[in-house]
Short mmCIF file of C-alpha atoms and ligand atoms in Angstrom, two decimals:
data_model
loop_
_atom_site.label_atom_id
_atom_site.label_comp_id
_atom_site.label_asym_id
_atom_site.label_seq_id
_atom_site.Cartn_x
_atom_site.Cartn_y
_atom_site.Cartn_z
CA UNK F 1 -24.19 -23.87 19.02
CA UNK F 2 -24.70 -22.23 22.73
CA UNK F 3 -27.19 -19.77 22.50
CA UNK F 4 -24.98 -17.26 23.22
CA UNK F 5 -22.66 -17.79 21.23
CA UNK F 6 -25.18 -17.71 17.99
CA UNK F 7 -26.54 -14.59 19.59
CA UNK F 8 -23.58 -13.25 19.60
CA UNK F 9 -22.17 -14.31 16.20
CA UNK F 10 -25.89 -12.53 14.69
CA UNK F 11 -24.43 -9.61 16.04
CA UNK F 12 -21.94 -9.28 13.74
CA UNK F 13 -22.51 -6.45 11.57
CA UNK F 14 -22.00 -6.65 8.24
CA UNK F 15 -22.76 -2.70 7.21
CA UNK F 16 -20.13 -1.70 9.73
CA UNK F 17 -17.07 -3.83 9.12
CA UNK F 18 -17.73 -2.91 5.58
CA UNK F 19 -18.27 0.86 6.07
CA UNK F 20 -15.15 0.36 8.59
CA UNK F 21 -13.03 -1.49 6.09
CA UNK F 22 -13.80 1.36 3.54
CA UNK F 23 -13.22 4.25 5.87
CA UNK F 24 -9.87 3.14 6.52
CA UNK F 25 -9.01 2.41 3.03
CA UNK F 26 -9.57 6.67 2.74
CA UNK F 27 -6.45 7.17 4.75
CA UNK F 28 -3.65 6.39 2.81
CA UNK F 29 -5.82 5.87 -0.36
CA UNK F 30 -3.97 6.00 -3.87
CA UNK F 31 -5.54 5.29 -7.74
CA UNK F 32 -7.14 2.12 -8.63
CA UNK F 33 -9.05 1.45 -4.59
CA UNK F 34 -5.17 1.14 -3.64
CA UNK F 35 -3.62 1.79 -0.33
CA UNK F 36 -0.24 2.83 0.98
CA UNK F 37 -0.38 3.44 4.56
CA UNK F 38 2.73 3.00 5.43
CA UNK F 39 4.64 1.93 9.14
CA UNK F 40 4.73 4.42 11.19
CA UNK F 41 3.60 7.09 9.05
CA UNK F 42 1.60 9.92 9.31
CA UNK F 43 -1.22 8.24 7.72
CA UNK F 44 -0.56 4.82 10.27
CA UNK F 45 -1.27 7.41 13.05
CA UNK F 46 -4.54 8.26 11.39
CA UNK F 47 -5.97 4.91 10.97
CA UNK F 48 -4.55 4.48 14.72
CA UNK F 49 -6.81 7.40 15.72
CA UNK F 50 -9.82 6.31 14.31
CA UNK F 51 -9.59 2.12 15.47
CA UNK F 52 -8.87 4.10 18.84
CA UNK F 53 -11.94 6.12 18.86
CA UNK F 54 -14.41 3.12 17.53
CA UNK F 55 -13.18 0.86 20.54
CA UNK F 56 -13.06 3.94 23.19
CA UNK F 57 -16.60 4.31 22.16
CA UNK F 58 -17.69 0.98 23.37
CA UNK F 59 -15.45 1.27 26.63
CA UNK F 60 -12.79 -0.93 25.82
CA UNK F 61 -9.64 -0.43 27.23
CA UNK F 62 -6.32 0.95 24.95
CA UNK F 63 -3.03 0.42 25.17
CA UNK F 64 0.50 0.63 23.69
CA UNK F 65 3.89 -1.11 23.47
CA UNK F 66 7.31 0.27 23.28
CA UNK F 67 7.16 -0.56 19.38
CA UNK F 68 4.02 0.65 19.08
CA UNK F 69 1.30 -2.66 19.20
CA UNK F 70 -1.87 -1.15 19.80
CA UNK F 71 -3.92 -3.32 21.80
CA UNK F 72 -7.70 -3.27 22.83
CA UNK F 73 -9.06 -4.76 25.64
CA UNK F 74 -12.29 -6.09 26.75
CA UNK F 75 -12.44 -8.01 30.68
CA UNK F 76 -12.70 -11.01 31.31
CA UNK F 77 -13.81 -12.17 34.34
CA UNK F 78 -10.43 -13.30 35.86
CA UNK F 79 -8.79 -9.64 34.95
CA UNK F 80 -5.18 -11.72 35.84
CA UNK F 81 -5.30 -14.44 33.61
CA UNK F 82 -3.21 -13.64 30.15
CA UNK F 83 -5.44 -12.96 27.44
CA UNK F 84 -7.11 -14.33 24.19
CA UNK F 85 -5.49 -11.98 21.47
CA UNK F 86 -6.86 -11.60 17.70
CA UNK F 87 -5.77 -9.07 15.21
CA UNK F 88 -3.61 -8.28 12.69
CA UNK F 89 -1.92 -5.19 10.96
CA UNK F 90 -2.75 -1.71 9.70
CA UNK F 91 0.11 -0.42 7.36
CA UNK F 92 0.07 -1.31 4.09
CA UNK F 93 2.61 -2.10 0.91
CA UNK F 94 3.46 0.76 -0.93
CA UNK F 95 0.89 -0.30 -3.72
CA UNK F 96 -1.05 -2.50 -1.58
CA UNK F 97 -5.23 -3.15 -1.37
CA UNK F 98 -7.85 -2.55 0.99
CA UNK F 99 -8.24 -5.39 2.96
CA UNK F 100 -4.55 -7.31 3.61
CA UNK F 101 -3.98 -6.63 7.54
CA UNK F 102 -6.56 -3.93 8.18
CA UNK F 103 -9.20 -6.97 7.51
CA UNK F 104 -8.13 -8.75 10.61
CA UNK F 105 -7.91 -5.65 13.25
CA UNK F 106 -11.71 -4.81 12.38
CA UNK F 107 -12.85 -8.13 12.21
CA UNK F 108 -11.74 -8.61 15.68
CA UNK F 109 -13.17 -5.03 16.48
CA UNK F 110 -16.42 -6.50 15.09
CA UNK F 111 -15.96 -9.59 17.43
CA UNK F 112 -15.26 -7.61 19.94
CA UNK F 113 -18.26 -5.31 19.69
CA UNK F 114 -20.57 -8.30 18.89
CA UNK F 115 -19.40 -10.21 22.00
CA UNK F 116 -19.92 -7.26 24.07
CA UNK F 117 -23.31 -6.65 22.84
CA UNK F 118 -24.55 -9.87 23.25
CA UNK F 119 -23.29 -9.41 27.02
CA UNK F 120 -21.22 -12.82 26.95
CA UNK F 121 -19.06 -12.74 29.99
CA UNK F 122 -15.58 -15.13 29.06
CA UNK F 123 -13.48 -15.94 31.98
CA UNK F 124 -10.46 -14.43 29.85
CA UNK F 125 -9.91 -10.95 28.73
CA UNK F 126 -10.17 -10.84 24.72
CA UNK F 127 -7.78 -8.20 23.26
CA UNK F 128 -8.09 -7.40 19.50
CA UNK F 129 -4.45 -6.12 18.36
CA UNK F 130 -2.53 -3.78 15.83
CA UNK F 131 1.00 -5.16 15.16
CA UNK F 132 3.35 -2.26 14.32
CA UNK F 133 5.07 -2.93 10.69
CA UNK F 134 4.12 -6.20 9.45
CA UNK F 135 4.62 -5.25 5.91
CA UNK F 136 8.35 -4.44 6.18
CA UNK F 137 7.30 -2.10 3.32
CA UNK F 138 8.64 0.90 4.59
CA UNK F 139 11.47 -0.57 7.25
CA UNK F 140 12.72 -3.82 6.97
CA UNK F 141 12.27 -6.44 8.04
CA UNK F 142 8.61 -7.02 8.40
CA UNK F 143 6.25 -8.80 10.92
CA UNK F 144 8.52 -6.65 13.83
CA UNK F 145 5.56 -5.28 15.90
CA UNK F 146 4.82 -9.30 16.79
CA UNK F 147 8.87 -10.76 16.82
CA UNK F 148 9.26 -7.65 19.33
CA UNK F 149 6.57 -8.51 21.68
CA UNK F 150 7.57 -11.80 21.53
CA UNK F 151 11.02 -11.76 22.49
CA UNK F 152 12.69 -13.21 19.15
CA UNK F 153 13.78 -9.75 17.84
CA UNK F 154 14.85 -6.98 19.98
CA UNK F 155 13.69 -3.36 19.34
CA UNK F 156 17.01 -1.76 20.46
CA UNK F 157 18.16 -3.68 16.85
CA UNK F 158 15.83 -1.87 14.93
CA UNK F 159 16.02 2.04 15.89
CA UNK F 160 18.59 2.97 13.60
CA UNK F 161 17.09 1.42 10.36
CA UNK F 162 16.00 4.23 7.47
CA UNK F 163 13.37 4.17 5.36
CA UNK F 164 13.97 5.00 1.95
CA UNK F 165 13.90 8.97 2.78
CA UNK F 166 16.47 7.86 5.56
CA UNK F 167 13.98 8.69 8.40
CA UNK F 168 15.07 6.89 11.53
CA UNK F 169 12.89 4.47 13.05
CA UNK F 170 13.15 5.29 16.34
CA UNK F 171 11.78 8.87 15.28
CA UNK F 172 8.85 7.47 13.45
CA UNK F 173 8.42 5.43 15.98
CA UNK F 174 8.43 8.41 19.02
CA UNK F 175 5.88 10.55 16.60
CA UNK F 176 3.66 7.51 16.62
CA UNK F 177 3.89 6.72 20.47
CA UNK F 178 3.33 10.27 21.19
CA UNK F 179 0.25 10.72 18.78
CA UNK F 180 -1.61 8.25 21.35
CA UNK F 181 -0.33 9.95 24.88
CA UNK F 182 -3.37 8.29 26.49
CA UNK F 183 -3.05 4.61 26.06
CA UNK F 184 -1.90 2.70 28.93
CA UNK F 185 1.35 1.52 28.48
CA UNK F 186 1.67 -2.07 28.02
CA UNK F 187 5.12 -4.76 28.23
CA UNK F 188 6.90 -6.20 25.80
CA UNK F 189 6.70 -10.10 26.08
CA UNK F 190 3.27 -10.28 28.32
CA UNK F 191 1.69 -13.96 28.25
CA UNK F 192 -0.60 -14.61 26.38
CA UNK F 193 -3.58 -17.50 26.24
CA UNK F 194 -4.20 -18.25 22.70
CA UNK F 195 -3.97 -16.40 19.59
CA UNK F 196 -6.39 -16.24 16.13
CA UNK F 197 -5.74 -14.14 13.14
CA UNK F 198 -8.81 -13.72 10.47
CA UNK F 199 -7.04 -12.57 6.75
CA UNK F 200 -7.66 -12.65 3.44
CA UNK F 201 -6.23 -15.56 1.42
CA UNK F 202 -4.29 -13.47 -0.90
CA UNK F 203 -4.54 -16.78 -3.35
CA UNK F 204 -6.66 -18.83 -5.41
CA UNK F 205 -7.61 -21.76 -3.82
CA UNK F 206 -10.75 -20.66 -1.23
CA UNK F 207 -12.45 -18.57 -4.78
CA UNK F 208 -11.48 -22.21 -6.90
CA UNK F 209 -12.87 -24.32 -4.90
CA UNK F 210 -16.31 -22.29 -3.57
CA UNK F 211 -15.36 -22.00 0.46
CA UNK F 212 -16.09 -19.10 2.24
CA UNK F 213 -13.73 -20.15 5.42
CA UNK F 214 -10.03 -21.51 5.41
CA UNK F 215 -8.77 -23.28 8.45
CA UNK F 216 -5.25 -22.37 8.39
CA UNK F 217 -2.61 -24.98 9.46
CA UNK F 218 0.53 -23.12 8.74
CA UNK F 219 3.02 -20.57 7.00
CA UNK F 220 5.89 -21.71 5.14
CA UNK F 221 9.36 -20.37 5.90
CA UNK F 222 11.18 -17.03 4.63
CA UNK F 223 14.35 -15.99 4.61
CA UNK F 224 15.08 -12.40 3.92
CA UNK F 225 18.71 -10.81 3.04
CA UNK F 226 20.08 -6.88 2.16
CA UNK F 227 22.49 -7.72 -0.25
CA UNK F 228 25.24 -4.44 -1.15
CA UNK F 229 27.41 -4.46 -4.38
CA UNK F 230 30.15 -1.81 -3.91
CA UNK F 231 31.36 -1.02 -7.47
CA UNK F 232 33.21 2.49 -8.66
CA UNK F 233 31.48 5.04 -10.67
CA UNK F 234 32.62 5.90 -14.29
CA UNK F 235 31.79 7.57 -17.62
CA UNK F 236 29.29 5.27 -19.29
CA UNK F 237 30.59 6.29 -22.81
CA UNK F 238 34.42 6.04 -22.43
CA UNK F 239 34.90 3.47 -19.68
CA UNK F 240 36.21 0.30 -21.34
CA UNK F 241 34.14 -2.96 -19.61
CA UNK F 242 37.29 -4.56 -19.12
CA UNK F 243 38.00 -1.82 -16.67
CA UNK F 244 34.54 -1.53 -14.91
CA UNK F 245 33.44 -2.06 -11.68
CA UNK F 246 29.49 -2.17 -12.36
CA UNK F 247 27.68 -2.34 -9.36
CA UNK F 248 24.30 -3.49 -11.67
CA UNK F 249 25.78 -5.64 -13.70
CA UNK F 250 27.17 -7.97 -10.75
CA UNK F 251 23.74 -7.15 -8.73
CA UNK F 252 22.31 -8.89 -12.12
CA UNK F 253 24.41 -11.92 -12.00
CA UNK F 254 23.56 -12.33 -8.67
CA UNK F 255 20.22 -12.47 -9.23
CA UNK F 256 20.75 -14.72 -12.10
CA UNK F 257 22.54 -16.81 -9.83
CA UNK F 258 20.10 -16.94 -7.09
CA UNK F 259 17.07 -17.43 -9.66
CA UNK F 260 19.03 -20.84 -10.76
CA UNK F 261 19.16 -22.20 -6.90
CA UNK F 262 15.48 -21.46 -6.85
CA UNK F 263 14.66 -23.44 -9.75
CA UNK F 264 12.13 -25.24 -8.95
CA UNK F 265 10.33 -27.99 -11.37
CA UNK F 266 7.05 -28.54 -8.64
CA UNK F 267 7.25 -24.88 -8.60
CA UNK F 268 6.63 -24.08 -4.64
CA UNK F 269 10.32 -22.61 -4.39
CA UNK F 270 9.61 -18.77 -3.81
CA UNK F 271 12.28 -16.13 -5.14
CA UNK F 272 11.65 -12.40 -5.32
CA UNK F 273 13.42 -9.35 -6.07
CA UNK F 274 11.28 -6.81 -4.70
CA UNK F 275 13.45 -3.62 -3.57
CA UNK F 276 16.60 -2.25 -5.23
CA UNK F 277 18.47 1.47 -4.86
CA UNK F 278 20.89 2.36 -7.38
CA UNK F 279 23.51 4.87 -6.95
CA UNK F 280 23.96 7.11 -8.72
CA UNK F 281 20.99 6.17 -10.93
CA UNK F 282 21.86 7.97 -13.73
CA UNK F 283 21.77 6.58 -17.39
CA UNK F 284 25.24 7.08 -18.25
CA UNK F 285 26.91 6.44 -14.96
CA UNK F 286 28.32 3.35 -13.81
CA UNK F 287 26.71 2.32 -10.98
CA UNK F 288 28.88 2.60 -7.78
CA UNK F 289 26.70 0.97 -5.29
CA UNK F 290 23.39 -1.26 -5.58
CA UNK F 291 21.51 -2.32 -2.78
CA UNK F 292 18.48 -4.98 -3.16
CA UNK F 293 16.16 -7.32 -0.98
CA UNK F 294 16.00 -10.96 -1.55
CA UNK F 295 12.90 -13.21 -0.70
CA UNK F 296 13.13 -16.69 -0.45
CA UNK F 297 10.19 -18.80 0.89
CA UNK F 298 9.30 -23.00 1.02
CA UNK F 299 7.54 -25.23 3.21
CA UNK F 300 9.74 -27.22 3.89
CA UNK F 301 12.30 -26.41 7.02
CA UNK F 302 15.73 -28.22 5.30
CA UNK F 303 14.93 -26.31 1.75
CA UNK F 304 14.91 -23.35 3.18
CA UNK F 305 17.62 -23.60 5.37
CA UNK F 306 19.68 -24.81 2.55
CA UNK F 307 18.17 -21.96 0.58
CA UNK F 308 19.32 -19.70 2.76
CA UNK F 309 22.58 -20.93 3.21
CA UNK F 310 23.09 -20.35 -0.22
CA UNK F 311 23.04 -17.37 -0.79
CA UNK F 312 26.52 -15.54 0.51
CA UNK F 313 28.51 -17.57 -1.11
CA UNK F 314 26.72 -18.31 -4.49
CA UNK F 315 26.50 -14.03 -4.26
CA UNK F 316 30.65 -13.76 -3.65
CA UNK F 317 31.30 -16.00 -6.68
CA UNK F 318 28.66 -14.90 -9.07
CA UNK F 319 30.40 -10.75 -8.16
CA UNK F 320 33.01 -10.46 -10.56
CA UNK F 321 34.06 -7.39 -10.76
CA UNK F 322 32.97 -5.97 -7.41
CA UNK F 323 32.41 -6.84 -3.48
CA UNK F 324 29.45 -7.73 -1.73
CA UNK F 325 28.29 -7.93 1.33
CA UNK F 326 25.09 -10.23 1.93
CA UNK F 327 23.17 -9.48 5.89
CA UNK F 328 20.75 -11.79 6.95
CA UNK F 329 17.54 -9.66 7.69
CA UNK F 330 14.79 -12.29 8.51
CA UNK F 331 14.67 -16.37 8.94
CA UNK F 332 11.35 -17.98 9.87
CA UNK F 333 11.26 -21.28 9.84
CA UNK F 334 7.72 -22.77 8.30
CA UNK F 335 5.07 -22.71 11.38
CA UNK F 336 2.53 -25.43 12.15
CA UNK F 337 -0.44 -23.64 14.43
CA UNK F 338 -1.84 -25.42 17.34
CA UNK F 339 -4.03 -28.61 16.60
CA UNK F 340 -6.69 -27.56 19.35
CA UNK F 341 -7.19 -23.95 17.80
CA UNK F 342 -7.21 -25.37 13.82
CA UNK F 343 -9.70 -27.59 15.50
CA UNK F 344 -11.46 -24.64 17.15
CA UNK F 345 -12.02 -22.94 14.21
CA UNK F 346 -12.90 -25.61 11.52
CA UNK F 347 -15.68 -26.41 14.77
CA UNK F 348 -16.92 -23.11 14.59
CA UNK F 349 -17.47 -23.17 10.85
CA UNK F 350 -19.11 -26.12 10.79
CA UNK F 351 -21.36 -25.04 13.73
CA UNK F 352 -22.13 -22.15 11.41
CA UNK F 353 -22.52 -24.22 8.03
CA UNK F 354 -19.86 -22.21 5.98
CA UNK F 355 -18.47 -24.52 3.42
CA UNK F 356 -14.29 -24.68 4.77
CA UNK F 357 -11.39 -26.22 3.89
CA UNK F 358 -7.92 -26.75 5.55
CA UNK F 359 -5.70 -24.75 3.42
CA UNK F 360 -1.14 -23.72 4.27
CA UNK F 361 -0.45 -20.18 4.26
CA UNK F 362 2.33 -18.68 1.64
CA UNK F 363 2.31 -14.92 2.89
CA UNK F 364 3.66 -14.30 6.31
CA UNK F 365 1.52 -12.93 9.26
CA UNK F 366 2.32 -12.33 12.70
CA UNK F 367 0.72 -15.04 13.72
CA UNK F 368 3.73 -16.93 13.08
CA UNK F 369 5.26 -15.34 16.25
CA UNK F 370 2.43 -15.50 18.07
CA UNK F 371 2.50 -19.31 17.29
CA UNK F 372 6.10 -19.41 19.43
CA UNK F 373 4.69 -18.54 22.35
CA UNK F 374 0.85 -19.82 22.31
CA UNK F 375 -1.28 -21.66 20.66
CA UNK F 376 -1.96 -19.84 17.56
CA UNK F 377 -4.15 -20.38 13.95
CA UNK F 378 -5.67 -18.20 11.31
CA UNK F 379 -8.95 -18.23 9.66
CA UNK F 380 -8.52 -17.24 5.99
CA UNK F 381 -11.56 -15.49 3.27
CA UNK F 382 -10.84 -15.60 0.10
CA UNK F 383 -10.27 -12.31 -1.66
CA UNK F 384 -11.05 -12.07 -5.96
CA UNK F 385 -8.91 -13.97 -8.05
CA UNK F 386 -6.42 -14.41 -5.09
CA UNK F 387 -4.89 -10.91 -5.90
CA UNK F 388 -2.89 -9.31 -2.88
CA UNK F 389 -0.11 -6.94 -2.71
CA UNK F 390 -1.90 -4.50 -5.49
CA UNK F 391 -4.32 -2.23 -5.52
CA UNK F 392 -6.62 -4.35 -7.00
CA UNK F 393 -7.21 -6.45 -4.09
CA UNK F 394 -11.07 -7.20 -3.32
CA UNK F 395 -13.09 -9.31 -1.65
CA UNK F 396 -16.96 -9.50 -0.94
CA UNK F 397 -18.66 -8.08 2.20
CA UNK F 398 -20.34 -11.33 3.42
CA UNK F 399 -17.33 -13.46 3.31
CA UNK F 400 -15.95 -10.74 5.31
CA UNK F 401 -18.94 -10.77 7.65
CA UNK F 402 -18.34 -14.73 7.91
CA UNK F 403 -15.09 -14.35 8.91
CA UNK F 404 -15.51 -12.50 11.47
CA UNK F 405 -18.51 -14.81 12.99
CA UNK F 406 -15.93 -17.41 13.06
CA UNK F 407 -13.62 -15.33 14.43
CA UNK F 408 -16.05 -14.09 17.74
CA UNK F 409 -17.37 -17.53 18.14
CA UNK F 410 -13.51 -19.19 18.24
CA UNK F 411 -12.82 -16.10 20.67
CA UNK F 412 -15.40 -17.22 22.56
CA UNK F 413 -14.48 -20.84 23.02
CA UNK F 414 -10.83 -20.21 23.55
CA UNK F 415 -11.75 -17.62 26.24
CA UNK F 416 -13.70 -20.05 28.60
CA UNK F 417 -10.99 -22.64 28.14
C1 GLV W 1 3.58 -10.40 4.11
O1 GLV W 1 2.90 -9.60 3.51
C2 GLV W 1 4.47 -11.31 3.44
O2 GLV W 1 5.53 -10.85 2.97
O3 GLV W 1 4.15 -12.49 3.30
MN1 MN W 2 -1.08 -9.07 5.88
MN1 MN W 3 0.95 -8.05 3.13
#
């Protein structure tokens, strides 16, 4: 390793990106270590406020996108050439942990900052980024701060969705912009040089099998739907069920229906149910009118795609009493990253004797964007007992603190490429 570069990756500071990690985890915090910081919310603007003042204290530069990407910016020597990006997200799921998104925005701070200290010039400006709403908690769909800047979704699509409150985003979205008046404003769809994304595993396998590093070499596909069951609401003690139009009951056997397509004997078909309104959610009315999310992942790019073909019409037959009306929300086909960048990182674990292992990714990231328009990877740390998407979600300091050497020293090398 250059001496540098191993200069630079001993500047990684442990103490900090765990005081950092925990400081953020304050805004937003809920029982249990939990977190729910969501999009565009009041406490997202926080947490942007404070990342903002840690990297305006070092001198980097700030700046925003019309959906709200915060980037940070440190030179490179050719100012004009697009730059290296690394980063992740900041909001959270509604019950979500400490560490999913958040990890990868201050482990590219702490890149950043060690780089910087160790006074490494790279030929390429390094920018550590924020994507706006990857979770998709609060608005859906999610990863949109990333499909926006990159051209596949358009933000003019998204204004007019509600949260669950029915707050518009375009407002949450203006209150957010105009929280950070002084960041330079940035373009949608700039170029960009290479891309790495440092998360935690949220599974198993890293814990199982003692490695601190994963060299990510993909994300399996997702397809996302809003499905609506319009029934008519009745008197739940004299309405005969002959005469019913249930909205819950034929939400139910659409679900049923959709569980049996994902059947799944090797058990790597994913099917969730995750989000459903009820109106008028009352015990002893009928329900006139259920809404719910459907989430169906694979690896495989025909599976999904039959997967998601599926699912109007196997909805409009399993309905019996009712109509329907399934909208596509999301389809991501399964992502392969870059072979020079899975190479980059698996070098610079080796270089720095962490024990590593290739390992596919089954949550999303916006790095699967990022992969459409440059060479993109992920370095993954494993997180206790693989548990994500709860409050419950941990994961130790100095796997952390390894992640993000492997993170500045990949920088690094992709930089001066
Ligand atoms: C992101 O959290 C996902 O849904 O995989
Ligand atoms: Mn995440
Ligand atoms: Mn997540």
């Amino acid at each position: 390793m250059r001496e540098s570069v191993q200069d630079c990756v001993d500047r990684i500071d442990q103490d900090r990106l765990w005081d950092r990690l925990m400081q953020m985890a304050r805004i937003g915090a809920i029982p249990n270590n939990g977190v729910n910081r969501p999009a565009l919310s009041a406490d997202d603007i926080r947490a942007r406020q404070l990342l903002i003042g840690w990297a305006r204290a070092r001198g980097f530069g700030i700046g925003v996108d019309a959906i709200g990407n915060l980037f940070i910016r440190r030179e490179g020597a050719d100012r004009a050439s697009p730059p290296v990006m690394t980063g992740s997200h900041m909001d959270s799921q509604p019950r979500g942990g400490r560490f999913d998104g958040i990890y990868g925005v201050l482990a590219g701070l702490e890149a950043l900052e060690a780089i910087d200290a160790a006074g490494v010039k790279t030929n390429r400006p390094i920018e550590v980024v924020a994507w706006t709403n990857e979770e998709g908690g609060r608005f859906q769909p999610c990863t949109m701060g990333s499909a926006v800047f990159t051209g596949d979704r358009q933000l003019e699509n998204f204004l007019e969705v509600r949260d669950n409150e029915g707050v518009r985003l375009g407002d949450a979205l203006a209150a957010t912009l105009a929280a950070t008046p002084d960041a330079a404003k940035r373009p949608l769809r700039a170029p960009v040089a290479a891309y790495v994304e440092t998360h935690i595993e949220q599974g198993p396998l890293l814990e199982r099998e003692h490695k601190t590093i994963g060299v990510v070499t993909g994300i399996q596909g997702l397809r996302w739907f809003n499905v609506e069951v319009f029934g008519e609401t009745a008197h739940a003690g004299t309405t005969p069920l002959a005469l019913r139009k249930d909205a819950l009951r034929d939400a139910v056997a659409i679900i049923n229906a959709i569980a049996e397509l994902a059947r799944d004997p090797s058990d790597v078909t994913r099917f969730t149910v995750g989000r459903m309104l009820v109106t008028p959610n009352s015990p002893n009315s009928i329900a006139s009118h259920v809404q719910f999310s459907v989430d169906l992942r694979h690896p495989d790019p025909a599976r999904v795609r039959h997967l998601g073909q599926s699912v109007e019409p196997l909805a409009r037959t399993a309905a019996k009493a009712c109509t329907v009306k399934v909208t596509p929300t999301l389809h991501d086909d399964p992502c392969v990253f870059d072979k020079s960048v899975v190479a980059a990182i698996e070098d610079a674990a080796l270089a720095l004797q962490l024990p590593n292992m290739r390992i596919a990714s089954g949550a999303s990231h916006d790095a699967m964007y990022l992969a459409r328009v440059c060479p993109a990877g992920m370095i993954f740390v494993p997180c206790e007992q693989g548990i994500s998407h709860n409050e419950a979600e941990n994961a130790k300091p100095e796997d952390l603190a390894a992640g993000a050497r492997v993170l500045a020293s990949t920088l690094i090398e992709l930089a001066n490429r």
